[in-house]
Amino acid sequence: MQWAAVAAVLLVAAVADGADLAHRQQAVNRLLYRIYSPIPSKFGDLKSLSSSFDPRAHTSHCNDGGNAVNHLMDEYEAGRLLEQHHWFSLFNTRQREEALMLVDVLLNCEDFDTFVGNAAFFREHMNEGEFVYALYVAVTHSDVMQDVVLPPLYEVTPHMFTNSEVIDKAYAAKMTQTPGDFKMTSTGSKKNKEQRVAYFGEDIGMNSHHVHWHMDFPFWRHGDEIDRKGELFFWAHHQLTVRFDAERLSNYLPLVDELYWDRPIKEGICSQHKLQVWRRVPHTS
Ligand SMILES: [Cu+2]
């Protein structure tokens, strides 16, 4: 009974703040809507926040006194941030630094309004890949965004999970307003025996799980910030690699050989992904 009363009070407080779960969820969904285009005007509040919100004016709502915001704004105002419509890789040191600056900003927001204001502003002023990565990590780890469900990344960046043939068909379907059902085949040909296990390596669900797992336990976080970080890293990857070996054995293939940095790689892979930065999704918003 007491718990119910406490829960009711918390709910009322959250709703009064305009930050009930439904609104927080809607904001995240909208922030991720067609990320290579500006926020559409039909998302009124979010659209106006993206141009009217001044990150430096809200530092009193940041747990770190605004250090992270001021640092990122210094980089932005000096024109040092990666442009939009440019590829993004987490393994590019500078690009990772920029994405982590935004993670730092978002994780230091002490309330929803500050979080969503900063997110809307930087969505329009930072590289899209950096933004998406930072938002996913921040929503995953922020108390402010607790219980918000992130859409699977294959819905936000499908080109990273499917080959260009499927994406091209999807574009054509959208352009002609003709619903379609497209089958994705593996990337290689039967001549390459590694193709026998392509169903595993190219499985969308498995790849989605893998990337989300890495956001739960980012490699760039220090061991003292995540309990049992190394153990969990080993466990998850061990599960993946032994399952892959099991699939190989079932397909008359040898176990995966050790990786030698100084020897040529015999079995290469051409993912046939097309980077979204070269083209846009046609839309009518
Ligand atoms: Cu991994």
mmCIF file of C-alpha atoms in Angstrom, residues 3-268:
data_model
loop_
_atom_site.group_PDB
_atom_site.id
_atom_site.type_symbol
_atom_site.label_atom_id
_atom_site.label_comp_id
_atom_site.label_asym_id
_atom_site.label_seq_id
_atom_site.Cartn_x
_atom_site.Cartn_y
_atom_site.Cartn_z
ATOM 1 C CA TRP A 3 4.687 1.492 -2.172
ATOM 2 C CA ALA A 4 1.626 2.200 -4.278
ATOM 3 C CA ALA A 5 1.345 5.640 -2.686
ATOM 4 C CA VAL A 6 5.029 6.362 -3.273
ATOM 5 C CA ALA A 7 4.760 5.172 -6.857
ATOM 6 C CA ALA A 8 1.711 7.384 -7.413
ATOM 7 C CA VAL A 9 3.531 10.422 -6.015
ATOM 8 C CA LEU A 10 6.542 9.712 -8.227
ATOM 9 C CA LEU A 11 4.309 9.326 -11.253
ATOM 10 C CA VAL A 12 2.535 12.612 -10.574
ATOM 11 C CA ALA A 13 5.905 14.338 -10.082
ATOM 12 C CA ALA A 14 7.207 12.907 -13.327
ATOM 13 C CA VAL A 15 4.107 13.869 -15.278
ATOM 14 C CA ALA A 16 4.169 17.383 -13.791
ATOM 15 C CA ASP A 17 7.724 17.696 -15.091
ATOM 16 C CA GLY A 18 6.488 16.772 -18.570
ATOM 17 C CA ALA A 19 8.790 13.795 -18.462
ATOM 18 C CA ASP A 20 6.592 10.750 -18.039
ATOM 19 C CA LEU A 21 7.844 7.619 -19.709
ATOM 20 C CA ALA A 22 5.607 8.006 -22.761
ATOM 21 C CA HIS A 23 6.993 11.469 -23.490
ATOM 22 C CA ARG A 24 10.567 10.427 -22.909
ATOM 23 C CA GLN A 25 10.063 7.450 -25.199
ATOM 24 C CA GLN A 26 8.474 9.650 -27.851
ATOM 25 C CA ALA A 27 11.368 12.122 -27.673
ATOM 26 C CA VAL A 28 13.934 9.367 -28.213
ATOM 27 C CA ASN A 29 11.933 7.878 -31.087
ATOM 28 C CA ARG A 30 11.703 11.280 -32.714
ATOM 29 C CA LEU A 31 15.369 12.081 -32.194
ATOM 30 C CA LEU A 32 16.150 8.920 -34.144
ATOM 31 C CA TYR A 33 13.627 9.524 -36.916
ATOM 32 C CA ARG A 34 15.366 9.717 -40.314
ATOM 33 C CA ILE A 35 18.654 10.690 -38.831
ATOM 34 C CA TYR A 36 20.194 11.887 -42.099
ATOM 35 C CA SER A 37 17.555 14.577 -42.469
ATOM 36 C CA PRO A 38 16.870 17.535 -40.171
ATOM 37 C CA ILE A 39 14.215 17.069 -37.498
ATOM 38 C CA PRO A 40 10.936 17.508 -39.419
ATOM 39 C CA SER A 41 8.721 20.462 -38.531
ATOM 40 C CA LYS A 42 5.858 18.107 -37.674
ATOM 41 C CA PHE A 43 7.813 17.380 -34.459
ATOM 42 C CA GLY A 44 7.080 20.926 -33.283
ATOM 43 C CA ASP A 45 8.650 21.036 -29.803
ATOM 44 C CA LEU A 46 11.704 19.057 -30.779
ATOM 45 C CA LYS A 47 12.165 21.079 -33.948
ATOM 46 C CA SER A 48 12.105 24.389 -32.115
ATOM 47 C CA LEU A 49 14.377 23.058 -29.374
ATOM 48 C CA SER A 50 16.968 22.161 -31.998
ATOM 49 C CA SER A 51 17.353 25.821 -32.943
ATOM 50 C CA SER A 52 16.350 27.663 -29.761
ATOM 51 C CA PHE A 53 18.073 25.571 -27.076
ATOM 52 C CA ASP A 54 21.359 27.105 -25.960
ATOM 53 C CA PRO A 55 23.465 24.390 -24.301
ATOM 54 C CA ARG A 56 25.644 26.929 -22.462
ATOM 55 C CA ALA A 57 22.574 28.548 -20.887
ATOM 56 C CA HIS A 58 21.536 25.359 -19.106
ATOM 57 C CA THR A 59 24.740 24.398 -17.345
ATOM 58 C CA SER A 60 23.062 24.835 -13.947
ATOM 59 C CA HIS A 61 21.127 21.648 -14.811
ATOM 60 C CA CYS A 62 24.309 19.679 -15.410
ATOM 61 C CA ASN A 63 25.824 17.505 -12.724
ATOM 62 C CA ASP A 64 29.333 18.565 -13.704
ATOM 63 C CA GLY A 65 28.578 22.299 -13.625
ATOM 64 C CA GLY A 66 28.591 22.390 -17.415
ATOM 65 C CA ASN A 67 32.164 21.231 -18.026
ATOM 66 C CA ALA A 68 31.144 18.690 -20.670
ATOM 67 C CA VAL A 69 28.773 21.111 -22.427
ATOM 68 C CA ASN A 70 31.313 23.915 -22.497
ATOM 69 C CA HIS A 71 33.989 21.591 -23.822
ATOM 70 C CA LEU A 72 31.789 20.316 -26.655
ATOM 71 C CA MET A 73 30.526 23.824 -27.467
ATOM 72 C CA ASP A 74 34.127 25.092 -27.650
ATOM 73 C CA GLU A 75 34.853 22.398 -30.241
ATOM 74 C CA TYR A 76 31.656 23.151 -32.142
ATOM 75 C CA GLU A 77 32.155 26.923 -32.198
ATOM 76 C CA ALA A 78 35.768 26.515 -33.285
ATOM 77 C CA GLY A 79 34.555 24.409 -36.240
ATOM 78 C CA ARG A 80 36.535 21.394 -35.131
ATOM 79 C CA LEU A 81 33.676 18.873 -35.122
ATOM 80 C CA LEU A 82 33.260 16.330 -37.897
ATOM 81 C CA GLU A 83 30.876 17.538 -40.582
ATOM 82 C CA GLN A 84 27.507 15.913 -41.264
ATOM 83 C CA HIS A 85 27.090 13.350 -44.071
ATOM 84 C CA HIS A 86 30.575 12.052 -43.423
ATOM 85 C CA TRP A 87 31.224 8.430 -42.468
ATOM 86 C CA PHE A 88 31.696 7.692 -38.784
ATOM 87 C CA SER A 89 33.783 5.010 -37.147
ATOM 88 C CA LEU A 90 34.056 4.388 -33.442
ATOM 89 C CA PHE A 91 37.604 3.227 -34.103
ATOM 90 C CA ASN A 92 38.685 6.564 -35.492
ATOM 91 C CA THR A 93 40.255 8.201 -32.442
ATOM 92 C CA ARG A 94 39.068 11.741 -33.075
ATOM 93 C CA GLN A 95 35.569 10.693 -34.101
ATOM 94 C CA ARG A 96 35.275 8.558 -30.987
ATOM 95 C CA GLU A 97 36.442 11.497 -28.866
ATOM 96 C CA GLU A 98 33.710 13.685 -30.326
ATOM 97 C CA ALA A 99 31.004 11.077 -29.789
ATOM 98 C CA LEU A 100 32.173 10.593 -26.198
ATOM 99 C CA MET A 101 32.055 14.341 -25.607
ATOM 100 C CA LEU A 102 28.343 14.167 -26.380
ATOM 101 C CA VAL A 103 27.919 11.069 -24.226
ATOM 102 C CA ASP A 104 29.497 13.066 -21.421
ATOM 103 C CA VAL A 105 27.120 15.978 -22.001
ATOM 104 C CA LEU A 106 24.020 13.770 -22.005
ATOM 105 C CA LEU A 107 25.017 11.679 -19.004
ATOM 106 C CA ASN A 108 25.566 14.852 -16.997
ATOM 107 C CA CYS A 109 22.062 16.202 -17.651
ATOM 108 C CA GLU A 110 20.197 16.086 -14.387
ATOM 109 C CA ASP A 111 16.705 16.262 -15.868
ATOM 110 C CA PHE A 112 14.812 15.294 -18.993
ATOM 111 C CA ASP A 113 14.381 18.827 -20.336
ATOM 112 C CA THR A 114 18.128 19.429 -20.321
ATOM 113 C CA PHE A 115 18.780 16.017 -21.863
ATOM 114 C CA VAL A 116 16.342 16.451 -24.706
ATOM 115 C CA GLY A 117 17.355 20.076 -25.329
ATOM 116 C CA ASN A 118 21.004 19.134 -25.699
ATOM 117 C CA ALA A 119 20.132 16.084 -27.768
ATOM 118 C CA ALA A 120 17.971 18.139 -30.164
ATOM 119 C CA PHE A 121 20.648 20.827 -30.504
ATOM 120 C CA PHE A 122 23.535 18.471 -31.139
ATOM 121 C CA ARG A 123 21.478 16.259 -33.478
ATOM 122 C CA GLU A 124 21.417 19.198 -35.867
ATOM 123 C CA HIS A 125 25.013 20.293 -35.306
ATOM 124 C CA MET A 126 27.047 17.114 -35.075
ATOM 125 C CA ASN A 127 27.811 14.248 -37.398
ATOM 126 C CA GLU A 128 24.850 11.844 -37.573
ATOM 127 C CA GLY A 129 26.877 8.726 -36.794
ATOM 128 C CA GLU A 130 28.463 10.336 -33.763
ATOM 129 C CA PHE A 131 25.063 11.527 -32.605
ATOM 130 C CA VAL A 132 23.353 8.145 -32.946
ATOM 131 C CA TYR A 133 26.162 6.352 -31.132
ATOM 132 C CA ALA A 134 26.195 8.939 -28.319
ATOM 133 C CA LEU A 135 22.419 8.918 -27.909
ATOM 134 C CA TYR A 136 22.249 5.127 -27.710
ATOM 135 C CA VAL A 137 25.002 4.941 -25.112
ATOM 136 C CA ALA A 138 23.560 7.813 -23.097
ATOM 137 C CA VAL A 139 20.000 6.462 -23.083
ATOM 138 C CA THR A 140 21.346 3.050 -22.093
ATOM 139 C CA HIS A 141 23.241 4.436 -19.099
ATOM 140 C CA SER A 142 21.308 7.558 -18.028
ATOM 141 C CA ASP A 143 19.013 7.574 -14.980
ATOM 142 C CA VAL A 144 16.979 10.311 -16.681
ATOM 143 C CA MET A 145 16.084 7.917 -19.505
ATOM 144 C CA GLN A 146 15.414 4.890 -17.379
ATOM 145 C CA ASP A 147 12.879 2.436 -18.887
ATOM 146 C CA VAL A 148 13.006 4.053 -22.336
ATOM 147 C CA VAL A 149 13.291 1.336 -24.982
ATOM 148 C CA LEU A 150 15.761 2.033 -27.756
ATOM 149 C CA PRO A 151 14.730 0.867 -31.209
ATOM 150 C CA PRO A 152 16.995 -1.826 -32.633
ATOM 151 C CA LEU A 153 19.745 -0.216 -34.673
ATOM 152 C CA TYR A 154 18.706 -2.068 -37.810
ATOM 153 C CA GLU A 155 15.608 0.136 -37.836
ATOM 154 C CA VAL A 156 17.626 3.352 -37.511
ATOM 155 C CA THR A 157 20.616 2.486 -39.697
ATOM 156 C CA PRO A 158 19.379 -0.460 -41.798
ATOM 157 C CA HIS A 159 22.159 0.071 -44.340
ATOM 158 C CA MET A 160 24.628 -1.149 -41.729
ATOM 159 C CA PHE A 161 22.838 -4.502 -41.473
ATOM 160 C CA THR A 162 21.703 -5.257 -45.000
ATOM 161 C CA ASN A 163 23.396 -5.262 -48.371
ATOM 162 C CA SER A 164 22.925 -2.503 -50.885
ATOM 163 C CA GLU A 165 20.636 -4.610 -53.052
ATOM 164 C CA VAL A 166 17.983 -4.726 -50.341
ATOM 165 C CA ILE A 167 18.390 -1.034 -49.565
ATOM 166 C CA ASP A 168 18.026 -0.154 -53.256
ATOM 167 C CA LYS A 169 14.817 -2.175 -53.457
ATOM 168 C CA ALA A 170 13.511 -0.442 -50.348
ATOM 169 C CA TYR A 171 14.273 2.962 -51.889
ATOM 170 C CA ALA A 172 12.470 1.998 -55.059
ATOM 171 C CA ALA A 173 9.474 0.763 -53.055
ATOM 172 C CA LYS A 174 9.337 4.033 -51.122
ATOM 173 C CA MET A 175 9.730 6.128 -54.253
ATOM 174 C CA THR A 176 6.908 4.337 -56.019
ATOM 175 C CA GLN A 177 4.818 3.920 -52.867
ATOM 176 C CA THR A 178 4.659 0.194 -53.527
ATOM 177 C CA PRO A 179 4.984 -2.017 -50.447
ATOM 178 C CA GLY A 180 7.419 -4.866 -50.959
ATOM 179 C CA ASP A 181 8.894 -7.891 -49.273
ATOM 180 C CA PHE A 182 12.594 -8.287 -49.967
ATOM 181 C CA LYS A 183 14.733 -11.282 -49.264
ATOM 182 C CA MET A 184 18.347 -10.682 -48.388
ATOM 183 C CA THR A 185 20.832 -13.213 -49.638
ATOM 184 C CA SER A 186 24.327 -13.679 -48.280
ATOM 185 C CA THR A 187 27.108 -11.556 -49.700
ATOM 186 C CA GLY A 188 29.306 -14.192 -51.348
ATOM 187 C CA SER A 189 28.970 -16.900 -53.953
ATOM 188 C CA LYS A 190 28.943 -20.669 -53.666
ATOM 189 C CA LYS A 191 32.522 -20.762 -54.911
ATOM 190 C CA ASN A 192 33.649 -19.500 -51.527
ATOM 191 C CA LYS A 193 33.167 -22.235 -48.954
ATOM 192 C CA GLU A 194 33.031 -19.675 -46.162
ATOM 193 C CA GLN A 195 29.605 -18.875 -47.563
ATOM 194 C CA ARG A 196 28.305 -21.954 -45.792
ATOM 195 C CA VAL A 197 28.406 -20.062 -42.498
ATOM 196 C CA ALA A 198 27.422 -16.647 -43.850
ATOM 197 C CA TYR A 199 23.961 -17.194 -42.345
ATOM 198 C CA PHE A 200 25.625 -16.850 -38.962
ATOM 199 C CA GLY A 201 28.031 -13.958 -39.570
ATOM 200 C CA GLU A 202 25.431 -11.949 -41.473
ATOM 201 C CA ASP A 203 22.497 -12.644 -39.207
ATOM 202 C CA ILE A 204 20.778 -9.328 -38.479
ATOM 203 C CA GLY A 205 19.557 -10.293 -35.016
ATOM 204 C CA MET A 206 22.946 -11.574 -33.938
ATOM 205 C CA ASN A 207 24.728 -8.474 -35.236
ATOM 206 C CA SER A 208 22.167 -6.246 -33.569
ATOM 207 C CA HIS A 209 22.675 -8.045 -30.283
ATOM 208 C CA HIS A 210 26.432 -7.698 -30.641
ATOM 209 C CA VAL A 211 26.408 -3.944 -31.238
ATOM 210 C CA HIS A 212 23.937 -3.308 -28.420
ATOM 211 C CA TRP A 213 26.014 -5.462 -26.101
ATOM 212 C CA HIS A 214 29.000 -3.244 -26.843
ATOM 213 C CA MET A 215 26.952 -0.206 -25.895
ATOM 214 C CA ASP A 216 26.067 -1.789 -22.571
ATOM 215 C CA PHE A 217 29.739 -2.487 -21.921
ATOM 216 C CA PRO A 218 31.729 0.039 -23.979
ATOM 217 C CA PHE A 219 35.387 -0.849 -24.436
ATOM 218 C CA TRP A 220 36.388 2.776 -23.797
ATOM 219 C CA ARG A 221 34.980 2.707 -20.269
ATOM 220 C CA HIS A 222 37.527 2.044 -17.561
ATOM 221 C CA GLY A 223 37.364 -1.224 -15.710
ATOM 222 C CA ASP A 224 36.569 0.494 -12.417
ATOM 223 C CA GLU A 225 33.417 2.038 -13.934
ATOM 224 C CA ILE A 226 31.810 -1.282 -14.887
ATOM 225 C CA ASP A 227 31.745 -4.198 -12.525
ATOM 226 C CA ARG A 228 33.360 -7.376 -13.937
ATOM 227 C CA LYS A 229 33.981 -5.649 -17.283
ATOM 228 C CA GLY A 230 36.733 -7.968 -18.524
ATOM 229 C CA GLU A 231 34.952 -11.093 -17.356
ATOM 230 C CA LEU A 232 31.749 -10.126 -19.150
ATOM 231 C CA PHE A 233 33.661 -9.161 -22.289
ATOM 232 C CA PHE A 234 35.369 -12.541 -22.378
ATOM 233 C CA TRP A 235 32.146 -14.418 -21.637
ATOM 234 C CA ALA A 236 30.067 -12.737 -24.377
ATOM 235 C CA HIS A 237 32.729 -13.110 -27.047
ATOM 236 C CA HIS A 238 33.575 -16.617 -26.012
ATOM 237 C CA GLN A 239 29.921 -17.577 -26.475
ATOM 238 C CA LEU A 240 29.923 -16.009 -29.941
ATOM 239 C CA THR A 241 33.165 -17.577 -31.121
ATOM 240 C CA VAL A 242 32.485 -21.094 -29.847
ATOM 241 C CA ARG A 243 29.037 -21.015 -31.435
ATOM 242 C CA PHE A 244 30.637 -19.902 -34.687
ATOM 243 C CA ASP A 245 33.122 -22.779 -34.465
ATOM 244 C CA ALA A 246 30.260 -25.187 -33.803
ATOM 245 C CA GLU A 247 28.434 -23.895 -36.882
ATOM 246 C CA ARG A 248 31.625 -24.310 -38.925
ATOM 247 C CA LEU A 249 32.080 -27.904 -37.847
ATOM 248 C CA SER A 250 28.469 -28.613 -38.769
ATOM 249 C CA ASN A 251 29.201 -27.249 -42.251
ATOM 250 C CA TYR A 252 32.399 -29.230 -42.886
ATOM 251 C CA LEU A 253 34.643 -26.258 -42.255
ATOM 252 C CA PRO A 254 37.708 -26.149 -39.993
ATOM 253 C CA LEU A 255 37.750 -24.172 -36.760
ATOM 254 C CA VAL A 256 38.717 -20.509 -37.027
ATOM 255 C CA ASP A 257 42.471 -20.187 -37.223
ATOM 256 C CA GLU A 258 44.413 -17.790 -35.031
ATOM 257 C CA LEU A 259 44.705 -14.244 -36.285
ATOM 258 C CA TYR A 260 48.170 -13.321 -37.537
ATOM 259 C CA TRP A 261 48.667 -9.627 -38.071
ATOM 260 C CA ASP A 262 51.681 -10.196 -40.317
ATOM 261 C CA ARG A 263 50.188 -12.734 -42.755
ATOM 262 C CA PRO A 264 47.821 -12.107 -45.646
ATOM 263 C CA ILE A 265 44.153 -12.760 -44.928
ATOM 264 C CA LYS A 266 42.984 -15.480 -47.311
ATOM 265 C CA GLU A 267 39.258 -15.362 -46.717
ATOM 266 C CA GLY A 268 38.214 -11.777 -47.094
#
